[in-house]
Tab-separated table of C-alpha atoms in Angstrom:
chain	number	residue	atom	x	y	z
C	34	MET	CA	18.521	17.120	-23.323
C	35	GLU	CA	17.160	13.473	-22.811
C	36	THR	CA	13.512	13.413	-22.070
C	37	ALA	CA	12.636	11.886	-18.796
C	38	SER	CA	10.610	8.671	-18.661
C	39	ARG	CA	7.280	8.697	-16.836
C	40	LEU	CA	6.630	6.815	-13.501
C	41	THR	CA	4.667	3.561	-14.280
C	42	GLN	CA	2.003	2.112	-12.188
C	43	ALA	CA	4.461	-0.777	-11.722
C	44	ASP	CA	7.264	1.588	-10.707
C	45	PHE	CA	5.048	3.241	-8.146
C	46	SER	CA	4.186	-0.186	-6.822
C	47	ASP	CA	7.850	-0.854	-6.165
C	48	LEU	CA	8.287	2.308	-4.110
C	49	LEU	CA	5.513	1.349	-1.915
C	50	GLN	CA	7.127	-2.023	-0.876
C	51	GLY	CA	7.968	-2.154	3.069
C	52	MET	CA	5.215	0.354	3.809
C	53	ALA	CA	2.816	-2.488	5.112
C	54	LEU	CA	-0.196	-0.997	3.810
C	55	GLU	CA	-3.137	-3.261	4.300
C	56	LYS	CA	-6.198	-3.773	2.239
C	57	GLY	CA	-9.395	-2.308	4.141
C	58	THR	CA	-7.269	0.650	5.586
C	59	ALA	CA	-7.751	4.378	4.776
C	60	LEU	CA	-5.065	6.749	3.741
C	61	ALA	CA	-4.734	10.496	2.997
C	62	VAL	CA	-2.581	12.441	0.489
C	63	ALA	CA	-1.702	16.036	0.436
C	64	VAL	CA	-2.279	17.703	-3.009
C	65	SER	CA	-1.763	21.247	-3.830
C	66	GLY	CA	-2.307	20.960	-7.536
C	67	GLY	CA	1.276	21.358	-8.277
C	68	ALA	CA	2.849	18.440	-10.665
C	69	ASP	CA	4.521	16.755	-7.786
C	70	SER	CA	1.680	16.139	-5.536
C	71	LEU	CA	-0.892	15.778	-8.320
C	72	ALA	CA	1.170	12.993	-9.853
C	73	LEU	CA	1.434	11.265	-6.696
C	74	THR	CA	-2.318	11.479	-5.789
C	75	LEU	CA	-3.090	9.917	-9.284
C	76	LEU	CA	-0.807	7.166	-8.900
C	77	LEU	CA	-1.664	6.450	-5.204
C	78	GLY	CA	-5.338	6.466	-6.181
C	79	SER	CA	-4.861	3.868	-8.876
C	80	TRP	CA	-2.836	1.727	-6.543
C	81	CYS	CA	-5.445	2.150	-3.831
C	82	ARG	CA	-8.270	1.149	-6.009
C	83	SER	CA	-6.490	-2.034	-6.778
C	84	GLN	CA	-5.791	-2.949	-3.417
C	85	GLY	CA	-9.196	-2.059	-1.765
C	86	ILE	CA	-7.766	0.941	0.069
C	87	ALA	CA	-9.862	4.029	0.703
C	88	LEU	CA	-8.118	7.224	-0.165
C	89	THR	CA	-8.825	11.017	0.398
C	90	ALA	CA	-7.048	13.900	-1.250
C	91	LEU	CA	-6.339	17.019	1.041
C	92	THR	CA	-5.678	20.497	-0.176
C	93	VAL	CA	-4.935	23.435	2.099
C	94	ASP	CA	-6.162	26.836	1.261
C	95	HIS	CA	-3.726	29.131	3.232
C	96	GLY	CA	-5.782	32.188	2.416
C	97	LEU	CA	-2.537	33.960	1.145
C	98	ARG	CA	-3.463	34.209	-2.499
C	99	PRO	CA	-6.679	35.311	-4.039
C	100	ALA	CA	-6.570	32.493	-6.420
C	101	ALA	CA	-5.993	29.880	-3.909
C	102	ALA	CA	-9.464	29.008	-3.410
C	103	GLU	CA	-10.309	28.687	-6.869
C	104	GLU	CA	-7.226	26.509	-7.325
C	105	ALA	CA	-8.666	24.085	-4.697
C	106	GLN	CA	-11.859	23.759	-6.570
C	107	GLN	CA	-9.866	23.155	-9.724
C	108	VAL	CA	-8.197	20.251	-8.024
C	109	ALA	CA	-11.368	18.757	-6.711
C	110	SER	CA	-12.941	18.933	-10.137
C	111	TRP	CA	-9.604	17.187	-11.623
C	112	LEU	CA	-9.779	14.387	-9.083
C	113	SER	CA	-13.447	13.819	-9.291
C	114	LYS	CA	-12.781	12.461	-12.718
C	115	TYR	CA	-10.346	9.844	-11.249
C	116	ASN	CA	-13.082	9.112	-8.456
C	117	ILE	CA	-10.727	10.288	-5.797
C	118	PRO	CA	-12.544	12.043	-2.802
C	119	HIS	CA	-11.260	15.463	-1.964
C	120	VAL	CA	-11.395	17.804	0.919
C	121	THR	CA	-10.164	21.448	1.218
C	122	LEU	CA	-8.891	22.790	4.493
C	123	THR	CA	-8.769	26.394	5.358
C	124	TRP	CA	-5.974	28.229	7.335
C	125	GLN	CA	-8.197	30.556	9.613
C	126	GLY	CA	-7.127	33.647	11.411
C	127	ASP	CA	-4.361	36.143	11.029
C	128	LYS	CA	-1.371	35.520	8.814
C	129	PRO	CA	2.332	36.168	9.725
C	130	ASP	CA	4.206	39.080	8.078
C	131	SER	CA	7.429	37.298	7.980
C	132	ASN	CA	8.676	33.689	7.697
C	133	ILE	CA	5.563	33.034	5.824
C	134	GLN	CA	6.557	29.851	3.971
C	135	ASP	CA	7.825	28.082	7.271
C	136	GLN	CA	4.518	29.207	9.210
C	137	ALA	CA	2.208	28.103	6.353
C	138	ARG	CA	4.133	24.878	6.397
C	139	LEU	CA	3.318	24.323	10.023
C	140	ALA	CA	-0.158	25.513	9.517
C	141	ARG	CA	-0.615	23.064	6.680
C	142	TYR	CA	0.512	20.249	8.780
C	143	ARG	CA	-1.738	20.985	11.725
C	144	LEU	CA	-4.794	21.062	9.578
C	145	MET	CA	-4.113	17.857	7.811
C	146	GLY	CA	-2.938	16.023	11.070
C	147	LYS	CA	-6.061	17.102	12.834
C	148	TRP	CA	-8.158	15.907	9.745
C	149	CYS	CA	-6.480	12.661	9.861
C	150	GLN	CA	-6.972	12.079	13.403
C	151	ASP	CA	-10.726	13.102	13.386
C	152	ASN	CA	-11.029	10.617	10.370
C	153	GLY	CA	-9.325	7.644	11.743
C	154	ILE	CA	-6.397	7.776	9.170
C	155	SER	CA	-2.795	7.004	10.456
C	156	ARG	CA	-1.021	7.533	7.134
C	157	LEU	CA	-0.486	10.958	5.189
C	158	PHE	CA	1.195	10.733	1.874
C	159	LEU	CA	3.511	13.664	0.580
C	160	GLY	CA	4.819	14.447	-2.788
C	161	HIS	CA	8.494	15.342	-1.695
C	162	HIS	CA	10.894	14.263	-4.418
C	163	GLN	CA	14.592	13.990	-5.190
C	164	GLY	CA	15.000	17.637	-5.835
C	165	ASP	CA	13.204	18.628	-2.551
C	166	GLN	CA	15.624	16.337	-0.787
C	167	ALA	CA	18.681	17.995	-2.346
C	168	GLU	CA	17.160	21.519	-1.492
C	169	THR	CA	16.535	20.719	1.913
C	170	PHE	CA	19.984	19.521	2.160
C	171	LEU	CA	21.497	22.600	0.864
C	172	ILE	CA	19.318	25.189	3.104
C	173	ARG	CA	20.403	23.149	6.180
C	174	LEU	CA	23.949	23.227	5.134
C	175	PHE	CA	23.906	27.114	4.714
C	176	ARG	CA	22.249	27.230	8.246
C	177	GLY	CA	25.015	25.111	9.918
C	178	SER	CA	23.094	22.051	10.734
C	179	GLY	CA	24.873	18.953	11.952
C	180	VAL	CA	24.263	15.259	11.308
C	181	ASP	CA	20.412	15.297	11.965
C	182	GLY	CA	19.640	18.310	10.118
C	183	LEU	CA	21.771	17.273	7.049
C	184	SER	CA	20.179	13.706	7.102
C	185	ALA	CA	17.809	12.855	4.401
C	186	MET	CA	13.985	13.086	4.870
C	187	LYS	CA	12.629	9.627	5.449
C	188	VAL	CA	10.243	7.698	3.581
C	189	ARG	CA	8.410	7.167	6.742
C	190	ALA	CA	8.569	9.932	9.424
C	191	ASP	CA	6.886	10.860	12.542
C	192	PHE	CA	4.349	13.956	12.307
C	193	PRO	CA	6.433	17.224	12.498
C	194	VAL	CA	4.079	19.113	14.719
C	195	PRO	CA	2.371	18.302	18.015
C	196	LEU	CA	-1.385	16.968	17.544
C	197	PRO	CA	-3.817	17.197	20.292
C	198	GLY	CA	-5.592	13.957	19.768
C	199	GLY	CA	-4.174	10.629	20.932
C	200	ALA	CA	-3.880	8.887	17.488
C	201	SER	CA	-0.628	9.150	15.834
C	202	VAL	CA	0.023	9.968	12.194
C	203	THR	CA	2.753	8.965	9.974
C	204	LEU	CA	4.121	10.761	7.065
C	205	CYS	CA	4.904	8.705	4.027
C	206	ARG	CA	7.025	9.837	1.121
C	207	PRO	CA	7.414	7.168	-1.314
C	208	LEU	CA	8.921	9.809	-4.280
C	209	LEU	CA	12.182	10.714	-2.471
C	210	SER	CA	14.443	8.827	-5.140
C	211	VAL	CA	12.166	10.198	-7.994
C	212	THR	CA	12.878	13.287	-10.071
C	213	LYS	CA	10.548	16.124	-10.716
C	214	GLU	CA	11.076	15.561	-14.376
C	215	ARG	CA	9.607	11.956	-14.200
C	216	LEU	CA	6.512	13.240	-12.142
C	217	GLU	CA	5.806	15.860	-14.950
C	218	ALA	CA	6.135	13.200	-17.476
C	219	SER	CA	3.680	10.998	-15.858
C	220	LEU	CA	1.110	13.900	-16.040
C	221	ARG	CA	1.681	14.678	-19.532
C	222	HIS	CA	1.265	10.851	-20.347
C	223	LEU	CA	-2.183	11.157	-18.701
C	224	GLN	CA	-2.804	14.442	-20.529
C	225	GLN	CA	-3.299	15.946	-17.048
C	226	PRO	CA	-2.376	19.594	-16.622
C	227	TRP	CA	-1.271	20.987	-13.375
C	228	ILE	CA	-1.035	24.232	-11.282
C	229	GLU	CA	1.983	26.277	-11.125
C	230	ASP	CA	2.299	28.259	-7.911
C	231	PRO	CA	3.652	31.704	-8.357
C	232	SER	CA	5.422	31.568	-5.019
C	233	ASN	CA	7.701	28.999	-6.747
C	234	ARG	CA	9.223	31.953	-8.781
C	235	ASN	CA	9.407	34.298	-5.969
C	236	ASP	CA	13.163	34.905	-5.314
C	237	ALA	CA	12.331	36.325	-1.844
C	238	PHE	CA	12.156	32.756	-0.519
C	239	THR	CA	15.215	30.820	0.383
C	240	ARG	CA	14.088	27.750	-1.183
C	241	ILE	CA	13.587	29.296	-4.458
C	242	LYS	CA	17.002	30.868	-4.449
C	243	VAL	CA	18.502	27.296	-3.675
C	244	ARG	CA	16.321	25.637	-6.507
C	245	LYS	CA	17.580	28.159	-8.838
C	246	LEU	CA	21.340	27.550	-7.638
C	247	LEU	CA	21.024	23.881	-8.751
C	248	GLN	CA	19.119	24.691	-11.791
C	249	ASP	CA	21.970	27.072	-13.143
C	250	SER	CA	24.993	25.632	-11.572
C	251	ASP	CA	27.801	24.174	-13.866
C	252	ILE	CA	29.789	22.868	-10.866
C	253	ASP	CA	30.332	19.212	-11.183
C	254	GLY	CA	28.531	17.478	-8.527
C	255	LEU	CA	26.135	20.234	-7.550
C	256	ASN	CA	23.045	18.421	-8.599
C	257	PRO	CA	19.759	17.011	-6.871
C	258	GLU	CA	20.833	13.403	-7.616
C	259	ARG	CA	24.528	13.788	-5.865
C	260	LEU	CA	23.078	15.860	-2.890
C	261	ALA	CA	20.319	13.388	-2.266
C	262	GLN	CA	22.940	10.747	-2.094
C	263	THR	CA	24.842	12.743	0.509
C	264	ALA	CA	21.864	13.339	2.503
C	265	ALA	CA	21.124	9.564	2.487
C	266	ARG	CA	24.767	8.942	3.732
C	267	MET	CA	24.194	11.366	6.556
C	268	GLY	CA	20.944	9.575	7.451
C	269	ARG	CA	22.989	6.415	7.778
C	270	VAL	CA	25.323	8.295	10.259
C	271	GLN	CA	22.298	9.378	11.929
C	272	SER	CA	20.724	5.983	12.528
C	273	LEU	CA	23.931	4.720	14.001
C	274	LEU	CA	24.162	7.832	16.539
C	275	GLN	CA	20.495	7.128	17.481
C	276	SER	CA	21.192	3.309	17.919
C	277	LEU	CA	24.237	4.156	20.108
C	278	THR	CA	22.320	6.719	22.066
C	279	ALA	CA	19.267	4.258	22.637
C	280	GLU	CA	21.803	1.669	24.102
C	281	VAL	CA	23.138	4.408	26.674
C	282	ILE	CA	19.513	5.430	27.776
C	283	THR	CA	18.829	1.656	28.120
C	284	ALA	CA	21.617	1.292	30.379
C	285	SER	CA	21.200	4.449	32.370
C	286	VAL	CA	17.646	5.749	32.503
C	287	THR	CA	14.618	4.356	34.293
C	288	TYR	CA	11.296	6.023	33.088
C	289	PHE	CA	8.152	6.045	35.567
C	290	PRO	CA	4.526	6.204	34.497
C	291	HIS	CA	4.184	9.559	36.531
C	292	GLY	CA	6.152	11.277	33.750
C	293	TYR	CA	9.790	11.537	35.023
C	294	ALA	CA	13.115	9.663	34.901
C	295	GLU	CA	16.042	8.593	37.129
C	296	VAL	CA	19.330	8.594	35.674
C	297	TRP	CA	22.457	6.818	36.618
C	298	LEU	CA	25.236	9.304	35.802
C	299	GLU	CA	28.126	6.844	35.746
C	300	PRO	CA	27.116	5.016	32.465
C	301	LEU	CA	25.618	8.193	30.866
C	302	LEU	CA	28.807	10.194	31.314
C	303	ALA	CA	31.053	7.279	30.343
C	304	ALA	CA	29.724	7.282	26.760
C	305	HIS	CA	31.223	9.486	24.119
C	306	GLU	CA	30.221	13.384	24.682
C	307	GLU	CA	28.282	13.244	21.388
C	308	ILE	CA	25.941	10.268	22.574
C	309	THR	CA	25.770	11.769	26.087
C	310	LEU	CA	24.477	15.172	24.596
C	311	ARG	CA	21.851	13.114	22.349
C	312	ALA	CA	20.724	11.137	25.516
C	313	LEU	CA	20.201	14.440	27.370
C	314	ALA	CA	18.350	15.982	24.552
C	315	GLN	CA	16.266	12.995	24.167
C	316	LEU	CA	15.400	12.822	27.826
C	317	THR	CA	14.592	16.537	28.110
C	318	ARG	CA	12.361	16.517	25.154
C	319	ARG	CA	10.470	13.389	26.530
C	320	ILE	CA	9.915	14.699	29.843
C	321	SER	CA	9.009	18.106	28.673
C	322	GLY	CA	6.588	16.782	26.188
C	323	GLY	CA	8.315	19.319	23.792
C	324	LYS	CA	8.685	18.772	19.917
C	325	TYR	CA	12.353	20.088	20.171
C	326	ALA	CA	15.115	19.621	22.582
C	327	PRO	CA	17.081	22.489	24.156
C	328	ARG	CA	19.755	24.455	22.124
C	329	LEU	CA	23.190	22.791	22.112
C	330	LYS	CA	24.912	25.421	23.927
C	331	ARG	CA	22.693	24.872	26.919
C	332	LEU	CA	22.957	21.022	26.659
C	333	GLU	CA	26.751	21.337	26.468
C	334	ALA	CA	26.885	23.550	29.540
C	335	LEU	CA	24.634	20.980	31.447
C	336	TYR	CA	27.113	18.269	30.281
C	337	ASP	CA	30.273	20.281	31.696
C	338	ARG	CA	28.439	20.772	35.026
C	339	LEU	CA	27.563	16.951	35.288
C	340	LYS	CA	31.074	16.079	34.498
C	341	GLN	CA	32.363	18.325	37.239
C	342	GLY	CA	30.421	16.324	39.870
C	343	ASP	CA	28.996	19.232	42.044
C	344	PHE	CA	25.652	19.586	40.128
C	345	ALA	CA	23.147	21.489	42.039
C	346	GLY	CA	20.153	21.252	39.952
C	347	GLN	CA	18.754	23.376	37.344
C	348	THR	CA	15.796	23.993	34.896
C	349	LEU	CA	16.381	23.207	31.144
C	350	GLY	CA	13.857	22.999	28.225
C	351	GLY	CA	10.742	22.729	30.458
C	352	CYS	CA	12.426	20.319	32.837
C	353	LEU	CA	13.500	20.336	36.311
C	354	LEU	CA	16.949	18.383	36.847
C	355	SER	CA	17.409	17.473	40.623
C	356	PRO	CA	20.517	15.756	41.932
C	357	LEU	CA	19.764	12.398	43.812
C	358	LYS	CA	21.847	10.240	46.125
C	359	GLU	CA	24.184	7.534	44.845
C	360	ASN	CA	25.301	9.468	41.833
C	361	ARG	CA	21.738	9.744	40.292
C	362	LEU	CA	19.669	12.408	38.550
C	363	MET	CA	15.907	13.006	38.573
C	364	ILE	CA	14.440	14.664	35.484
C	365	SER	CA	10.881	15.804	36.099
C	366	ARG	CA	8.526	18.281	34.431
C	367	GLU	CA	8.916	21.961	35.355
C	368	ILE	CA	5.683	22.743	37.022
C	369	ALA	CA	5.527	26.333	35.975
C	370	ALA	CA	5.968	25.570	32.274
C	371	ILE	CA	2.720	23.433	32.237
C	372	GLU	CA	-0.048	25.511	30.730
C	373	ASP	CA	-2.261	22.824	29.221
C	374	GLU	CA	-5.870	23.147	30.461
C	375	PHE	CA	-8.688	21.431	28.302
C	376	THR	CA	-12.244	20.314	28.458
C	377	LEU	CA	-12.678	16.765	27.277
C	378	GLU	CA	-15.710	14.896	26.530
C	379	ALA	CA	-16.281	11.323	27.785
C	380	ASP	CA	-14.809	8.519	25.611
C	381	LYS	CA	-12.579	11.032	23.885
C	382	ALA	CA	-8.817	10.989	23.731
C	383	LEU	CA	-6.368	13.969	24.197
C	384	LEU	CA	-2.506	14.326	24.480
C	385	TRP	CA	-2.176	16.487	27.439
C	386	ASP	CA	1.060	18.690	27.934
C	387	GLY	CA	2.579	16.723	25.181
C	388	ARG	CA	3.330	13.948	27.724
C	389	PHE	CA	0.223	11.862	28.720
C	390	LEU	CA	-2.330	10.325	26.465
C	391	ILE	CA	-5.671	10.836	28.241
C	392	GLU	CA	-8.729	8.624	27.589
C	393	GLY	CA	-11.030	6.092	29.072
C	394	LEU	CA	-13.127	9.030	30.735
C	395	THR	CA	-16.502	8.025	31.862
C	396	ALA	CA	-17.436	11.418	32.408
C	397	GLY	CA	-16.330	14.814	30.741
C	398	GLY	CA	-14.628	17.519	32.491
C	399	VAL	CA	-11.494	19.770	32.568
C	400	VAL	CA	-8.025	18.105	32.272
C	401	LYS	CA	-5.357	20.090	34.131
C	402	LYS	CA	-2.344	20.002	36.346
C	403	ILE	CA	-3.454	19.444	39.946
C	404	SER	CA	-3.417	22.325	42.462
C	405	GLN	CA	-2.231	22.152	46.016
C	406	GLU	CA	-5.579	22.727	47.152
C	407	GLN	CA	-7.070	19.822	44.919
C	408	TRP	CA	-4.238	17.478	46.209
C	409	ARG	CA	-5.168	18.277	49.701
C	410	ASN	CA	-9.023	17.657	49.203
C	411	VAL	CA	-8.458	14.336	47.253
C	412	CYS	CA	-6.200	13.122	49.838
C	413	GLN	CA	-8.937	13.619	52.616
C	414	ASP	CA	-11.003	11.074	50.485
C	415	HIS	CA	-8.201	8.798	49.949
C	416	PRO	CA	-5.729	8.606	52.746
C	417	VAL	CA	-3.567	5.999	50.864
C	418	LEU	CA	-2.188	8.815	48.707
C	419	LYS	CA	-0.485	10.330	51.705
C	420	LYS	CA	1.612	7.201	51.861
C	421	MET	CA	3.028	7.650	48.455
C	422	LYS	CA	6.680	8.190	48.226
C	423	LEU	CA	6.327	10.294	45.049
C	424	PRO	CA	8.344	13.471	44.891
C	425	LYS	CA	6.278	16.719	45.291
C	426	VAL	CA	7.787	18.130	42.042
C	427	VAL	CA	6.358	15.092	40.205
C	428	ARG	CA	3.108	14.991	41.935
C	429	ASP	CA	2.266	18.790	41.145
C	430	SER	CA	3.117	18.010	37.627
C	431	LEU	CA	0.238	15.247	37.157
C	432	PRO	CA	-2.962	15.720	35.321
C	433	CYS	CA	-6.188	15.782	36.990
C	434	LEU	CA	-9.655	15.450	35.817
C	435	VAL	CA	-11.949	18.213	37.438
C	436	ILE	CA	-15.870	17.081	36.954
C	437	ASP	CA	-19.162	18.320	38.327
C	438	LYS	CA	-19.035	20.425	41.467
C	439	GLY	CA	-15.145	20.428	41.545
C	440	LYS	CA	-14.912	16.841	42.233
C	441	VAL	CA	-11.311	15.607	41.347
C	442	ASN	CA	-10.331	12.177	39.512
C	443	LEU	CA	-6.847	11.163	39.265
C	444	PRO	CA	-4.837	8.786	36.694
C	445	ASP	CA	-5.473	5.130	37.348
C	446	PHE	CA	-1.825	4.461	38.235
C	447	MET	CA	-2.369	6.542	41.423
C	448	PRO	CA	-3.416	4.406	44.703
C	449	GLY	CA	-7.037	4.189	45.249
C	450	PHE	CA	-7.836	5.135	41.639
C	451	GLU	CA	-6.826	1.942	40.050
C	452	LYS	CA	-10.504	1.202	39.012
C	453	LYS	CA	-12.100	4.493	38.971
C	454	GLY	CA	-9.325	6.702	37.659
C	455	PHE	CA	-8.853	7.526	34.182
C	456	SER	CA	-6.065	6.275	31.676
C	457	ALA	CA	-3.070	8.599	31.547
C	458	LEU	CA	-0.273	6.940	29.563
C	459	PHE	CA	3.040	8.563	29.644
C	460	ARG	CA	4.306	8.908	25.978
């Protein structure tokens, strides 16, 4: 078998082209101690030093294996020789009895995302490689995923879990075209050992079964390179569908800063069914502040009701859909689904209900949805609010800030609060 060539520093620099990494910025990289993430960390560390960019390596101790804490210490020791700062983050609390790998992945992202937010870092690098791309494609294929699920992981992607703070964190995966064998060769060239996670040999996990299937298969074309190429082609199809969907949304949807949208149904329903379904999914996800859209069957049922022309309204995915005159539809937040209530300090930022970026507070307080009684009280002090033509279902879904002695402050897009209100930017 041909020996894999190592990834040189020049090769790695080429992989970073187009990422717009500027001198003086700070980056973070996830490192478990395995070959993939460790190779990325050392290559990225060397590149950052040459560019005047600060890098911090993050290891998550999930608390699922007794050896995990010791392994994190080993990673810290290795990286100290390369002058790469290292931080260990620990997953606290009870652990799940089932679906362990998926739950651990979500916990890992939450911990690293919060650390990045707290430390002003907007880019988190991950060591996913060509083999990971192929495994993900097969797993999603077995689960019956459509175009979006079968599309390739992206070199740059939005953060996969909601983060409470206002700052965004982007995932960066520069190694998606690189084989695992080249990464291991890079470490051997440095005479750098790595950690073998015993869970990578546990056949109870679907990903490990798929990995062995790829390793043991003698079927022509069933290999990481070919599957990664197919995933990339599906990614191009996904990009086209997203572009067509954006065009339909631009033509048919008006978003309002109060966190709702009005939809002209004629251009929306005139589009291809796939595009209309994607537009409805995107609309409900944005208005609800959720990370995921409603299930396809529910979206298809909504589509059928809208096409029939006698739509009377419904709730869906944390949204309230209300018919309007002139063949229009209003999509607002479902009030009963709003649960967020947080204490926020002055000059801090917070993403409330997944919809509003709250910042610019001159005094701390509790951020929550406004109650009927609070609305009546604030209207007594600001009669101009009574003249608003804002639908009640929208008004009752807005955030307010409750400060000392129950005094209520409203967002600065509300009449009378343009100067003294707080910033609540609809995302």
